[in-house]
Amino acid sequence: MKKHLLIDGQWKETKEYRPLYSPYNNELLAEIAYADAQDVDDAIAAAEKARPVMAKMPAHQRASILEKLVELLTKNEEECTRLLALEAAKPWTTAKAEVARTIMTYKFAAEEARRIHGETIPLDAAPGGEGRITFTLREPVGVVAAITPFNFPMNLVAHKVGPAIAAGNTVVLKPASQTPLTSIFLAELLQEAGLPDGAINVVTGSGSVVGDRLIQDDRVKVITFTGSPAVGIGLRNKAGLKKVTLELGSNSALIVDKGVDIDSIIPRTVTGAFSFAGQVCISLQRVYVHEDLYGEFTEKFIAQTKTLKLGSPLDPETDVSAVISPKDAERAVSWIEEARQSGAVVAAGGGRDGNIVEPTVLLNVDPKQKVSCQEVFAPIVLINKVASVEEAIAYVNDSRYGLQAGIYTNDIFKALHAAEELEVGGVMINDIPTFRVDHMPYGGVKESGIGREGLKYAIEEMTEMKLISIKK
Ligand code: NAP
């Protein structure tokens, strides 16, 4: 029942443990180690000690460890799904899908481990550069600190641990306090897969205590953080010369142009809005629909929303389960209420049953309302009417965030115009902004972050380029 810290290949007891409860029914799941500053220092020291071992490990061996991990995860798919469903209240089918994606992410990491390379540079392109053979190498940075959120506790850990190992780095992993079980299980599997002691260390505990030690320690070379903008920006401000990758939040939007076949996009858009109770960084939060189709779209969207099944995360039939904490359920309902008081129409949902917030559809929402301009991170979507794609683009861009956006249109010129104008890290034409597969470059602009994940791109962030010039 007690879950310890992983430091230098040993499961180490610490002074304090805190209970971990299910967000769905408050059942006690485990007692989790609560690291103190000394534990974090020990974890960094272990990662630093293992640094030369990983840096010298040949690519084929790093790839083999990741391939073995893929095998072990596949064998333990059911257990991973169960842990995810329990600690995050992630509905069974959604949890299963996350496990499948996690396996894919480590597969990509294993493949990328084999093809990390530099390039040759024609220095004679500049006068004085003649007579040299010059090339670059990509070297591992060393110790990577990975801080991860609760909403994809396996796959977002994979997006940090996978590329770090692929590149020959060592890792200190700080999982979200609500979802440590899958990270602990992953570390056990990595040990079984043959990862050397100290190459992965897991420190559970307070975000600020662990985070502060990680950000202040010069032995840590890269901080890779996924989580809320407030915490991420705070880390960046303290990072000094460390490289920092930030994958932060958003209030992702979709544009629906006139002429689109509404029936064909309703199931996808409803899933985009309510999957994992909207607790997805690219969850569909704002929809701007052309006035010609607004009535039909809203009517069909609302009807489909009302068919969603609420309930236990362990029931394979459940579409929407609890949000992560009572505080978040209260916040969601209060934001809906504020929107209602400012003139929005609550066309579906609006209430809560314990920690389950009903899938909620709001119409006619003022852009200044929190449900529009902040990240809701709950099963709430707004649908507003626009007169043109141009007007919709202006609404989408009127945001602190810029992660991904989507546009459904049959007009290639409007699609390309939107792709150019939308201020986001990725534009999905004829799909929802929630689309992601794990090798694509993924990340945001504005307060949605800096840097890119997707294995190849994360490896670039976790390696240093070294130039070597040989004078003939
Ligand atoms: P969060 O509260 O910011 O927590 C994220 C991680 O940071 C957790 O491990 C947390 O630890 C830790 N933390 C908290 N305070 C810290 C501090 N002062 N210094 C260092 N670390 C600290 O975010 P969350 O609620 O778990 O996740 C939801 C957020 O993540 C949303 O904003 C969502 O959009 C964003 N997200 C972004 C992406 C993306 O790829 N762009 C993907 C998924 C989620 P504790 O749990 O112990 O507090």
Short mmCIF file of C-alpha atoms and ligand atoms in Angstrom, two decimals:
data_model
loop_
_atom_site.label_atom_id
_atom_site.label_comp_id
_atom_site.label_asym_id
_atom_site.label_seq_id
_atom_site.Cartn_x
_atom_site.Cartn_y
_atom_site.Cartn_z
CA MET A 1 0.00 0.00 0.00
CA LYS A 2 2.95 2.34 0.71
CA LYS A 3 4.65 3.67 -2.41
CA HIS A 4 8.24 4.84 -1.97
CA LEU A 5 10.63 7.06 -3.92
CA LEU A 6 12.85 5.61 -6.62
CA ILE A 7 16.39 6.92 -6.16
CA ASP A 8 19.48 5.35 -7.69
CA GLY A 9 17.67 2.13 -8.50
CA GLN A 10 16.36 1.62 -4.94
CA TRP A 11 12.81 2.12 -3.63
CA LYS A 12 13.62 4.43 -0.75
CA GLU A 13 11.46 5.15 2.29
CA THR A 14 11.02 8.75 3.30
CA LYS A 15 9.77 10.54 6.43
CA GLU A 16 6.31 11.46 5.29
CA TYR A 17 3.55 9.67 3.34
CA ARG A 18 0.24 11.12 2.21
CA PRO A 19 -2.96 9.26 1.36
CA LEU A 20 -4.06 9.12 -2.28
CA TYR A 21 -7.82 8.98 -2.82
CA SER A 22 -9.91 8.15 -5.88
CA PRO A 23 -11.41 11.34 -7.37
CA TYR A 24 -14.53 9.31 -8.21
CA ASN A 25 -15.50 7.75 -4.87
CA ASN A 26 -12.86 8.90 -2.40
CA GLU A 27 -11.64 5.34 -1.85
CA LEU A 28 -8.11 5.19 -0.38
CA LEU A 29 -5.80 3.99 -3.16
CA ALA A 30 -2.33 4.12 -1.58
CA GLU A 31 0.01 6.01 0.75
CA ILE A 32 2.42 8.02 -1.37
CA ALA A 33 5.91 9.15 -0.35
CA TYR A 34 6.15 12.91 0.12
CA ALA A 35 9.71 13.83 -0.80
CA ASP A 36 11.62 16.45 1.16
CA ALA A 37 14.36 18.68 -0.25
CA GLN A 38 17.07 16.15 0.71
CA ASP A 39 15.28 13.39 -1.22
CA VAL A 40 15.21 15.60 -4.31
CA ASP A 41 18.92 16.35 -3.93
CA ASP A 42 19.60 12.62 -3.65
CA ALA A 43 17.57 11.94 -6.80
CA ILE A 44 19.49 14.61 -8.73
CA ALA A 45 22.81 13.20 -7.43
CA ALA A 46 21.77 9.71 -8.61
CA ALA A 47 20.81 11.06 -12.04
CA GLU A 48 24.12 12.93 -12.24
CA LYS A 49 26.03 9.76 -11.28
CA ALA A 50 24.26 7.78 -14.01
CA ARG A 51 24.84 10.51 -16.60
CA PRO A 52 28.10 9.15 -18.07
CA VAL A 53 26.65 5.62 -18.16
CA MET A 54 23.70 6.75 -20.27
CA ALA A 55 25.77 9.16 -22.38
CA LYS A 56 28.15 6.33 -23.37
CA MET A 57 25.43 3.72 -23.94
CA PRO A 58 25.20 2.89 -27.67
CA ALA A 59 22.03 3.84 -29.52
CA HIS A 60 21.05 0.22 -30.18
CA GLN A 61 21.11 -0.51 -26.44
CA ARG A 62 18.99 2.55 -25.59
CA ALA A 63 16.57 1.47 -28.30
CA SER A 64 16.48 -2.10 -26.96
CA ILE A 65 15.59 -0.90 -23.45
CA LEU A 66 12.72 1.13 -24.89
CA GLU A 67 11.61 -1.84 -27.03
CA LYS A 68 11.64 -4.06 -23.96
CA LEU A 69 9.55 -1.42 -22.16
CA VAL A 70 7.05 -1.53 -25.03
CA GLU A 71 6.83 -5.31 -24.59
CA LEU A 72 6.28 -5.01 -20.83
CA LEU A 73 3.66 -2.28 -21.19
CA THR A 74 1.83 -4.39 -23.77
CA LYS A 75 1.88 -7.35 -21.40
CA ASN A 76 0.57 -5.13 -18.58
CA GLU A 77 -1.98 -3.14 -20.60
CA GLU A 78 -4.87 -4.13 -18.34
CA GLU A 79 -3.02 -3.15 -15.13
CA CYS A 80 -1.98 0.22 -16.64
CA THR A 81 -5.60 0.87 -17.62
CA ARG A 82 -6.81 -0.01 -14.13
CA LEU A 83 -4.29 2.30 -12.43
CA LEU A 84 -5.20 5.15 -14.79
CA ALA A 85 -8.92 4.67 -14.22
CA LEU A 86 -8.42 4.61 -10.45
CA GLU A 87 -6.02 7.49 -9.90
CA ALA A 88 -7.40 9.90 -12.54
CA ALA A 89 -11.06 8.77 -12.70
CA LYS A 90 -10.39 8.27 -16.39
CA PRO A 91 -13.22 6.27 -18.01
CA TRP A 92 -12.08 2.75 -18.89
CA THR A 93 -12.22 3.12 -22.68
CA THR A 94 -10.41 6.48 -22.57
CA ALA A 95 -7.81 5.02 -20.21
CA LYS A 96 -7.32 2.05 -22.52
CA ALA A 97 -6.80 4.43 -25.44
CA GLU A 98 -4.19 6.35 -23.43
CA VAL A 99 -2.30 3.15 -22.67
CA ALA A 100 -2.30 2.25 -26.38
CA ARG A 101 -0.95 5.71 -27.20
CA THR A 102 1.69 5.43 -24.49
CA ILE A 103 2.95 2.20 -26.03
CA MET A 104 3.09 3.93 -29.42
CA THR A 105 5.01 6.86 -27.92
CA TYR A 106 7.70 4.56 -26.51
CA LYS A 107 7.84 2.72 -29.86
CA PHE A 108 8.55 6.01 -31.60
CA ALA A 109 11.14 6.82 -28.91
CA ALA A 110 12.91 3.50 -29.58
CA GLU A 111 12.94 4.25 -33.31
CA GLU A 112 14.21 7.80 -32.82
CA ALA A 113 17.02 6.56 -30.54
CA ARG A 114 18.53 4.90 -33.61
CA ARG A 115 18.53 7.99 -35.82
CA ILE A 116 19.82 10.89 -33.75
CA HIS A 117 22.39 12.56 -35.95
CA GLY A 118 23.91 15.86 -36.94
CA GLU A 119 24.74 17.21 -40.41
CA THR A 120 27.69 18.26 -42.48
CA ILE A 121 28.20 22.01 -42.91
CA PRO A 122 29.86 23.48 -46.01
CA LEU A 123 32.07 26.02 -44.23
CA ASP A 124 33.66 27.03 -47.55
CA ALA A 125 30.45 28.91 -48.30
CA ALA A 126 32.15 31.75 -46.39
CA PRO A 127 35.51 33.22 -47.48
CA GLY A 128 38.09 31.88 -45.05
CA GLY A 129 36.14 28.67 -44.46
CA GLU A 130 38.00 26.65 -47.13
CA GLY A 131 39.87 23.46 -46.45
CA ARG A 132 37.76 22.07 -43.66
CA ILE A 133 35.46 19.13 -43.14
CA THR A 134 32.81 20.17 -40.66
CA PHE A 135 29.93 18.39 -39.07
CA THR A 136 27.65 18.54 -36.04
CA LEU A 137 26.82 15.95 -33.41
CA ARG A 138 23.86 15.88 -31.05
CA GLU A 139 24.96 15.13 -27.50
CA PRO A 140 22.71 14.31 -24.55
CA VAL A 141 22.25 17.24 -22.18
CA GLY A 142 22.59 15.14 -19.01
CA VAL A 143 20.00 15.38 -16.26
CA VAL A 144 16.43 16.07 -17.42
CA ALA A 145 13.81 17.07 -14.85
CA ALA A 146 10.34 16.04 -15.99
CA ILE A 147 7.28 17.53 -14.28
CA THR A 148 3.95 16.15 -15.45
CA PRO A 149 0.20 16.86 -15.02
CA PHE A 150 -2.66 14.65 -13.89
CA ASN A 151 -4.65 14.50 -17.10
CA PHE A 152 -2.54 12.08 -19.21
CA PRO A 153 -0.46 10.49 -16.48
CA MET A 154 1.02 7.82 -18.75
CA ASN A 155 1.31 9.35 -22.17
CA LEU A 156 2.60 12.76 -21.10
CA VAL A 157 5.21 11.06 -18.93
CA ALA A 158 6.11 9.00 -22.02
CA HIS A 159 6.61 12.22 -23.99
CA LYS A 160 9.37 13.18 -21.55
CA VAL A 161 10.88 9.89 -20.37
CA GLY A 162 10.87 8.35 -23.89
CA PRO A 163 12.91 11.04 -25.65
CA ALA A 164 15.17 11.58 -22.62
CA ILE A 165 16.24 7.91 -22.62
CA ALA A 166 16.36 7.77 -26.42
CA ALA A 167 18.85 10.66 -26.38
CA GLY A 168 21.04 9.14 -23.62
CA ASN A 169 19.96 11.38 -20.77
CA THR A 170 18.99 10.61 -17.18
CA VAL A 171 15.69 11.65 -15.61
CA VAL A 172 14.25 12.92 -12.35
CA LEU A 173 10.50 12.50 -12.75
CA LYS A 174 7.97 14.41 -10.62
CA PRO A 175 4.48 13.13 -11.46
CA ALA A 176 1.33 15.04 -10.47
CA SER A 177 0.33 14.34 -6.86
CA GLN A 178 -3.07 12.96 -7.92
CA THR A 179 -1.59 10.49 -10.43
CA PRO A 180 1.66 8.98 -9.18
CA LEU A 181 0.71 5.29 -9.45
CA THR A 182 1.23 4.95 -13.19
CA SER A 183 4.65 6.67 -12.98
CA ILE A 184 5.73 4.35 -10.19
CA PHE A 185 4.58 1.36 -12.22
CA LEU A 186 6.40 2.68 -15.29
CA ALA A 187 9.63 3.00 -13.30
CA GLU A 188 9.28 -0.62 -12.14
CA LEU A 189 8.90 -1.71 -15.76
CA LEU A 190 11.91 0.38 -16.82
CA GLN A 191 14.01 -1.33 -14.16
CA GLU A 192 12.83 -4.69 -15.50
CA ALA A 193 13.66 -3.52 -19.02
CA GLY A 194 17.28 -3.05 -17.97
CA LEU A 195 17.60 0.71 -17.53
CA PRO A 196 20.70 1.35 -15.38
CA ASP A 197 20.29 2.48 -11.76
CA GLY A 198 19.88 6.23 -11.44
CA ALA A 199 18.83 6.71 -15.08
CA ILE A 200 15.28 7.22 -13.88
CA ASN A 201 14.39 8.54 -10.43
CA VAL A 202 10.84 9.18 -9.27
CA VAL A 203 10.18 11.82 -6.63
CA THR A 204 6.58 12.17 -5.54
CA GLY A 205 5.44 15.00 -3.29
CA SER A 206 4.68 18.69 -3.28
CA GLY A 207 4.93 20.40 -6.66
CA SER A 208 6.52 23.51 -5.20
CA VAL A 209 9.03 21.73 -2.90
CA VAL A 210 10.23 19.31 -5.58
CA GLY A 211 9.92 21.89 -8.36
CA ASP A 212 11.96 24.50 -6.49
CA ARG A 213 14.84 22.10 -5.87
CA LEU A 214 14.83 20.94 -9.48
CA ILE A 215 14.79 24.44 -10.92
CA GLN A 216 17.56 25.70 -8.62
CA ASP A 217 20.02 22.86 -9.10
CA ASP A 218 22.75 23.46 -11.69
CA ARG A 219 23.15 19.73 -12.33
CA VAL A 220 19.70 19.76 -13.98
CA LYS A 221 20.14 20.88 -17.59
CA VAL A 222 16.61 20.67 -18.98
CA ILE A 223 13.26 21.21 -17.33
CA THR A 224 10.44 19.70 -19.34
CA PHE A 225 7.12 20.74 -17.86
CA THR A 226 3.54 20.03 -18.84
CA GLY A 227 0.88 21.69 -16.74
CA SER A 228 -0.84 24.96 -16.02
CA PRO A 229 0.45 28.27 -17.41
CA ALA A 230 0.86 29.86 -13.95
CA VAL A 231 3.22 27.14 -12.72
CA GLY A 232 5.06 26.83 -16.05
CA ILE A 233 5.71 30.54 -16.40
CA GLY A 234 6.90 30.66 -12.76
CA LEU A 235 9.41 27.89 -13.50
CA ARG A 236 10.69 29.62 -16.63
CA ASN A 237 11.27 32.81 -14.70
CA LYS A 238 13.55 30.97 -12.28
CA ALA A 239 15.33 28.75 -14.80
CA GLY A 240 18.42 30.85 -15.53
CA LEU A 241 20.41 29.15 -18.30
CA LYS A 242 18.54 25.85 -18.15
CA LYS A 243 16.65 24.84 -21.26
CA VAL A 244 12.92 24.85 -20.54
CA THR A 245 10.11 23.23 -22.51
CA LEU A 246 6.63 24.28 -21.47
CA GLU A 247 3.47 22.52 -22.65
CA LEU A 248 0.73 24.61 -21.08
CA GLY A 249 -3.01 25.15 -21.32
CA SER A 250 -5.43 26.52 -23.87
CA ASN A 251 -9.04 27.39 -24.64
CA SER A 252 -8.99 25.61 -28.00
CA ALA A 253 -11.43 26.63 -30.68
CA LEU A 254 -13.09 25.24 -33.78
CA ILE A 255 -14.52 27.11 -36.76
CA VAL A 256 -17.41 25.58 -38.72
CA ASP A 257 -17.86 27.21 -42.12
CA LYS A 258 -21.07 27.25 -44.17
CA GLY A 259 -21.62 24.29 -46.50
CA VAL A 260 -20.20 21.69 -44.13
CA ASP A 261 -22.09 18.40 -43.67
CA ILE A 262 -23.11 18.76 -40.02
CA ASP A 263 -24.12 15.13 -39.45
CA SER A 264 -20.63 13.97 -40.32
CA ILE A 265 -18.91 16.20 -37.74
CA ILE A 266 -21.24 15.97 -34.73
CA PRO A 267 -19.87 12.77 -33.12
CA ARG A 268 -16.29 14.00 -33.46
CA THR A 269 -16.99 17.47 -32.06
CA VAL A 270 -18.95 16.11 -29.08
CA THR A 271 -16.07 13.74 -28.29
CA GLY A 272 -13.61 16.63 -28.59
CA ALA A 273 -15.56 18.67 -26.06
CA PHE A 274 -16.27 16.02 -23.42
CA SER A 275 -13.58 13.37 -23.61
CA PHE A 276 -12.07 12.87 -20.13
CA ALA A 277 -14.56 15.46 -18.87
CA GLY A 278 -12.85 18.20 -20.89
CA GLN A 279 -9.62 17.81 -18.92
CA VAL A 280 -7.48 17.76 -22.04
CA CYS A 281 -5.14 20.61 -22.95
CA ILE A 282 -6.61 20.70 -26.48
CA SER A 283 -10.18 19.99 -25.40
CA LEU A 284 -12.73 21.68 -27.64
CA GLN A 285 -13.87 24.66 -25.57
CA ARG A 286 -15.11 27.21 -28.12
CA VAL A 287 -17.03 26.56 -31.35
CA TYR A 288 -17.75 29.35 -33.85
CA VAL A 289 -20.37 28.27 -36.37
CA HIS A 290 -21.43 30.09 -39.54
CA GLU A 291 -24.91 31.59 -39.12
CA ASP A 292 -26.30 29.49 -42.02
CA LEU A 293 -25.66 26.28 -40.04
CA TYR A 294 -25.84 27.52 -36.46
CA GLY A 295 -29.36 26.24 -35.73
CA GLU A 296 -28.76 22.79 -37.18
CA PHE A 297 -25.34 22.43 -35.52
CA THR A 298 -26.48 23.44 -32.04
CA GLU A 299 -29.62 21.29 -32.17
CA LYS A 300 -27.71 18.15 -33.21
CA PHE A 301 -24.76 18.84 -30.90
CA ILE A 302 -27.06 19.25 -27.90
CA ALA A 303 -29.03 16.10 -28.76
CA GLN A 304 -25.83 14.05 -28.97
CA THR A 305 -24.48 15.57 -25.74
CA LYS A 306 -27.60 14.42 -23.92
CA THR A 307 -26.88 10.80 -24.88
CA LEU A 308 -23.55 10.73 -23.02
CA LYS A 309 -23.44 8.28 -20.13
CA LEU A 310 -22.14 9.54 -16.79
CA GLY A 311 -20.73 7.19 -14.16
CA SER A 312 -17.89 5.13 -12.77
CA PRO A 313 -14.54 5.24 -14.56
CA LEU A 314 -14.34 1.44 -14.25
CA ASP A 315 -17.54 0.94 -16.29
CA PRO A 316 -16.62 0.50 -19.99
CA GLU A 317 -19.94 2.18 -20.94
CA THR A 318 -19.08 5.46 -19.16
CA ASP A 319 -18.41 8.51 -21.32
CA VAL A 320 -17.97 11.14 -18.62
CA SER A 321 -16.82 10.55 -15.03
CA ALA A 322 -15.63 12.76 -12.18
CA VAL A 323 -13.40 15.77 -12.64
CA ILE A 324 -10.16 15.59 -10.72
CA SER A 325 -11.24 17.26 -7.44
CA PRO A 326 -14.28 18.75 -5.67
CA LYS A 327 -12.63 22.17 -6.02
CA ASP A 328 -12.57 21.79 -9.79
CA ALA A 329 -16.21 20.64 -9.87
CA GLU A 330 -17.23 23.71 -7.84
CA ARG A 331 -15.17 26.03 -10.03
CA ALA A 332 -16.72 24.63 -13.22
CA VAL A 333 -20.28 25.09 -11.97
CA SER A 334 -19.56 28.61 -10.72
CA TRP A 335 -18.13 29.61 -14.12
CA ILE A 336 -21.29 28.25 -15.80
CA GLU A 337 -23.39 30.29 -13.39
CA GLU A 338 -21.40 33.46 -14.09
CA ALA A 339 -21.89 32.94 -17.83
CA ARG A 340 -25.63 32.39 -17.34
CA GLN A 341 -25.91 35.62 -15.37
CA SER A 342 -24.17 37.53 -18.15
CA GLY A 343 -26.73 36.35 -20.72
CA ALA A 344 -25.47 32.95 -21.89
CA VAL A 345 -28.02 30.19 -22.53
CA VAL A 346 -27.35 26.88 -20.77
CA ALA A 347 -28.64 24.54 -23.48
CA ALA A 348 -27.51 21.27 -21.86
CA GLY A 349 -26.11 20.28 -18.45
CA GLY A 350 -25.06 23.02 -16.07
CA GLY A 351 -25.17 21.06 -12.82
CA ARG A 352 -23.08 18.50 -10.95
CA ASP A 353 -23.55 15.29 -9.03
CA GLY A 354 -20.66 15.04 -6.58
CA ASN A 355 -17.49 15.40 -8.62
CA ILE A 356 -19.26 14.63 -11.90
CA VAL A 357 -19.98 17.84 -13.79
CA GLU A 358 -22.73 17.36 -16.38
CA PRO A 359 -21.59 17.83 -19.98
CA THR A 360 -22.59 21.44 -20.52
CA VAL A 361 -23.38 23.34 -23.72
CA LEU A 362 -23.51 27.14 -23.54
CA LEU A 363 -24.83 29.39 -26.30
CA ASN A 364 -24.36 33.07 -26.90
CA VAL A 365 -21.42 33.50 -24.52
CA ASP A 366 -19.71 36.85 -24.04
CA PRO A 367 -15.98 36.49 -24.90
CA LYS A 368 -15.05 38.11 -21.60
CA GLN A 369 -16.64 35.30 -19.60
CA LYS A 370 -14.22 32.88 -17.91
CA VAL A 371 -15.75 29.94 -19.82
CA SER A 372 -14.54 31.63 -22.98
CA CYS A 373 -11.30 33.45 -22.20
CA GLN A 374 -9.80 31.12 -19.57
CA GLU A 375 -9.08 27.41 -19.75
CA VAL A 376 -12.19 25.60 -18.40
CA PHE A 377 -10.64 22.13 -18.03
CA ALA A 378 -14.12 20.70 -17.39
CA PRO A 379 -16.92 19.31 -19.61
CA ILE A 380 -18.09 22.70 -20.83
CA VAL A 381 -18.27 23.93 -24.42
CA LEU A 382 -19.62 27.16 -25.88
CA ILE A 383 -21.14 27.52 -29.33
CA ASN A 384 -21.40 31.03 -30.79
CA LYS A 385 -22.75 32.26 -34.11
CA VAL A 386 -20.51 34.09 -36.64
CA ALA A 387 -21.19 35.75 -39.98
CA SER A 388 -17.93 34.65 -41.64
CA VAL A 389 -14.74 32.63 -41.23
CA GLU A 390 -12.92 35.96 -40.92
CA GLU A 391 -14.99 36.93 -37.89
CA ALA A 392 -14.40 33.48 -36.37
CA ILE A 393 -10.61 33.77 -36.83
CA ALA A 394 -10.68 37.05 -34.93
CA TYR A 395 -12.51 35.37 -32.03
CA VAL A 396 -10.12 32.40 -32.00
CA ASN A 397 -7.10 34.72 -31.91
CA ASP A 398 -8.59 36.90 -29.18
CA SER A 399 -7.01 34.62 -26.57
CA ARG A 400 -4.02 34.46 -24.24
CA TYR A 401 -3.50 30.93 -25.51
CA GLY A 402 -2.50 29.37 -28.82
CA LEU A 403 -2.11 25.61 -28.75
CA GLN A 404 -4.17 24.15 -31.62
CA ALA A 405 -7.23 25.23 -33.61
CA GLY A 406 -9.53 23.47 -36.07
CA ILE A 407 -11.60 24.53 -39.07
CA TYR A 408 -14.20 22.56 -40.99
CA THR A 409 -14.67 24.01 -44.46
CA ASN A 410 -15.09 22.82 -48.04
CA ASP A 411 -13.25 25.86 -49.37
CA ILE A 412 -9.50 25.23 -49.71
CA PHE A 413 -8.74 28.95 -49.95
CA LYS A 414 -10.53 29.71 -46.67
CA ALA A 415 -8.78 26.75 -45.08
CA LEU A 416 -5.35 27.98 -46.14
CA HIS A 417 -6.20 31.54 -45.15
CA ALA A 418 -7.22 30.32 -41.68
CA ALA A 419 -4.05 28.22 -41.43
CA GLU A 420 -2.02 31.36 -42.07
CA GLU A 421 -3.96 33.65 -39.77
CA LEU A 422 -4.62 31.45 -36.74
CA GLU A 423 -2.15 32.18 -33.93
CA VAL A 424 -1.55 28.63 -32.70
CA GLY A 425 1.07 25.87 -32.76
CA GLY A 426 -1.05 23.60 -34.99
CA VAL A 427 -4.04 24.03 -37.34
CA MET A 428 -6.29 21.05 -38.02
CA ILE A 429 -8.17 21.49 -41.28
CA ASN A 430 -11.37 19.44 -41.38
CA ASP A 431 -10.80 18.16 -37.85
CA ILE A 432 -11.18 19.29 -34.25
CA PRO A 433 -8.30 21.03 -32.43
CA THR A 434 -8.14 18.00 -30.15
CA PHE A 435 -6.44 15.85 -32.81
CA ARG A 436 -3.00 14.60 -31.89
CA VAL A 437 -0.88 11.61 -32.75
CA ASP A 438 2.32 11.21 -30.86
CA HIS A 439 5.12 11.77 -33.36
CA MET A 440 3.80 15.07 -34.72
CA PRO A 441 5.42 18.31 -33.53
CA TYR A 442 3.17 19.51 -30.76
CA GLY A 443 3.24 22.67 -28.70
CA GLY A 444 1.88 26.15 -28.43
CA VAL A 445 2.47 29.85 -28.83
CA LYS A 446 1.51 32.69 -26.45
CA GLU A 447 0.71 31.37 -22.95
CA SER A 448 0.32 27.83 -24.30
CA GLY A 449 4.04 27.32 -24.01
CA ILE A 450 7.44 27.14 -25.63
CA GLY A 451 9.23 24.28 -27.37
CA ARG A 452 7.77 21.24 -29.06
CA GLU A 453 7.11 17.65 -28.11
CA GLY A 454 6.66 14.71 -30.47
CA LEU A 455 9.63 12.38 -30.14
CA LYS A 456 11.99 13.79 -32.75
CA TYR A 457 11.28 17.36 -31.66
CA ALA A 458 11.55 16.62 -27.93
CA ILE A 459 14.93 14.97 -28.62
CA GLU A 460 16.10 18.22 -30.23
CA GLU A 461 15.18 20.02 -27.00
CA MET A 462 17.01 17.39 -24.93
CA THR A 463 20.29 17.37 -26.87
CA GLU A 464 23.02 19.94 -27.44
CA MET A 465 24.49 20.54 -30.87
CA LYS A 466 28.26 20.27 -31.01
CA LEU A 467 30.24 21.50 -34.03
CA ILE A 468 33.42 19.72 -35.09
CA SER A 469 35.67 21.20 -37.76
CA ILE A 470 38.68 19.33 -39.19
CA LYS A 471 41.24 21.47 -41.02
CA LYS A 472 42.82 19.55 -43.88
P1 NAP B 1 -0.45 21.88 -12.57
O1 NAP B 1 -1.25 22.11 -11.37
O2 NAP B 1 0.30 23.01 -13.16
O3 NAP B 1 0.55 20.68 -12.20
C1 NAP B 1 1.44 20.15 -13.14
C2 NAP B 1 2.65 19.60 -12.42
O4 NAP B 1 3.37 20.69 -11.83
C3 NAP B 1 2.28 18.66 -11.27
O5 NAP B 1 3.24 17.63 -11.20
C4 NAP B 1 2.38 19.58 -10.06
O6 NAP B 1 2.62 18.91 -8.86
C5 NAP B 1 3.58 20.42 -10.46
N1 NAP B 1 3.69 21.68 -9.72
C6 NAP B 1 2.75 22.35 -9.02
N2 NAP B 1 3.27 23.48 -8.48
C7 NAP B 1 4.57 23.51 -8.87
C8 NAP B 1 5.65 24.42 -8.66
N3 NAP B 1 5.49 25.52 -7.95
N4 NAP B 1 6.84 24.14 -9.22
C9 NAP B 1 7.02 23.02 -9.97
N5 NAP B 1 6.05 22.12 -10.19
C10 NAP B 1 4.84 22.36 -9.66
O7 NAP B 1 -1.33 21.26 -13.76
P2 NAP B 1 -2.41 20.09 -13.67
O8 NAP B 1 -3.62 20.64 -13.01
O9 NAP B 1 -1.80 18.83 -13.17
O10 NAP B 1 -2.68 19.86 -15.22
C11 NAP B 1 -3.58 20.63 -15.94
C12 NAP B 1 -2.87 21.67 -16.78
O11 NAP B 1 -1.93 21.04 -17.64
C13 NAP B 1 -3.85 22.39 -17.70
O12 NAP B 1 -3.53 23.75 -17.73
C14 NAP B 1 -3.56 21.74 -19.05
O13 NAP B 1 -3.91 22.51 -20.16
C15 NAP B 1 -2.10 21.53 -18.96
N6 NAP B 1 -1.70 20.52 -19.94
C16 NAP B 1 -1.02 20.91 -21.06
C17 NAP B 1 -0.66 19.97 -22.01
C18 NAP B 1 0.11 20.33 -23.24
O14 NAP B 1 0.71 19.43 -23.83
N7 NAP B 1 0.15 21.58 -23.65
C19 NAP B 1 -1.03 18.64 -21.84
C20 NAP B 1 -1.75 18.31 -20.70
C21 NAP B 1 -2.07 19.25 -19.75
P3 NAP B 1 1.40 18.64 -7.83
O15 NAP B 1 0.46 17.75 -8.55
O16 NAP B 1 2.10 18.00 -6.69
O17 NAP B 1 0.82 19.98 -7.50
#
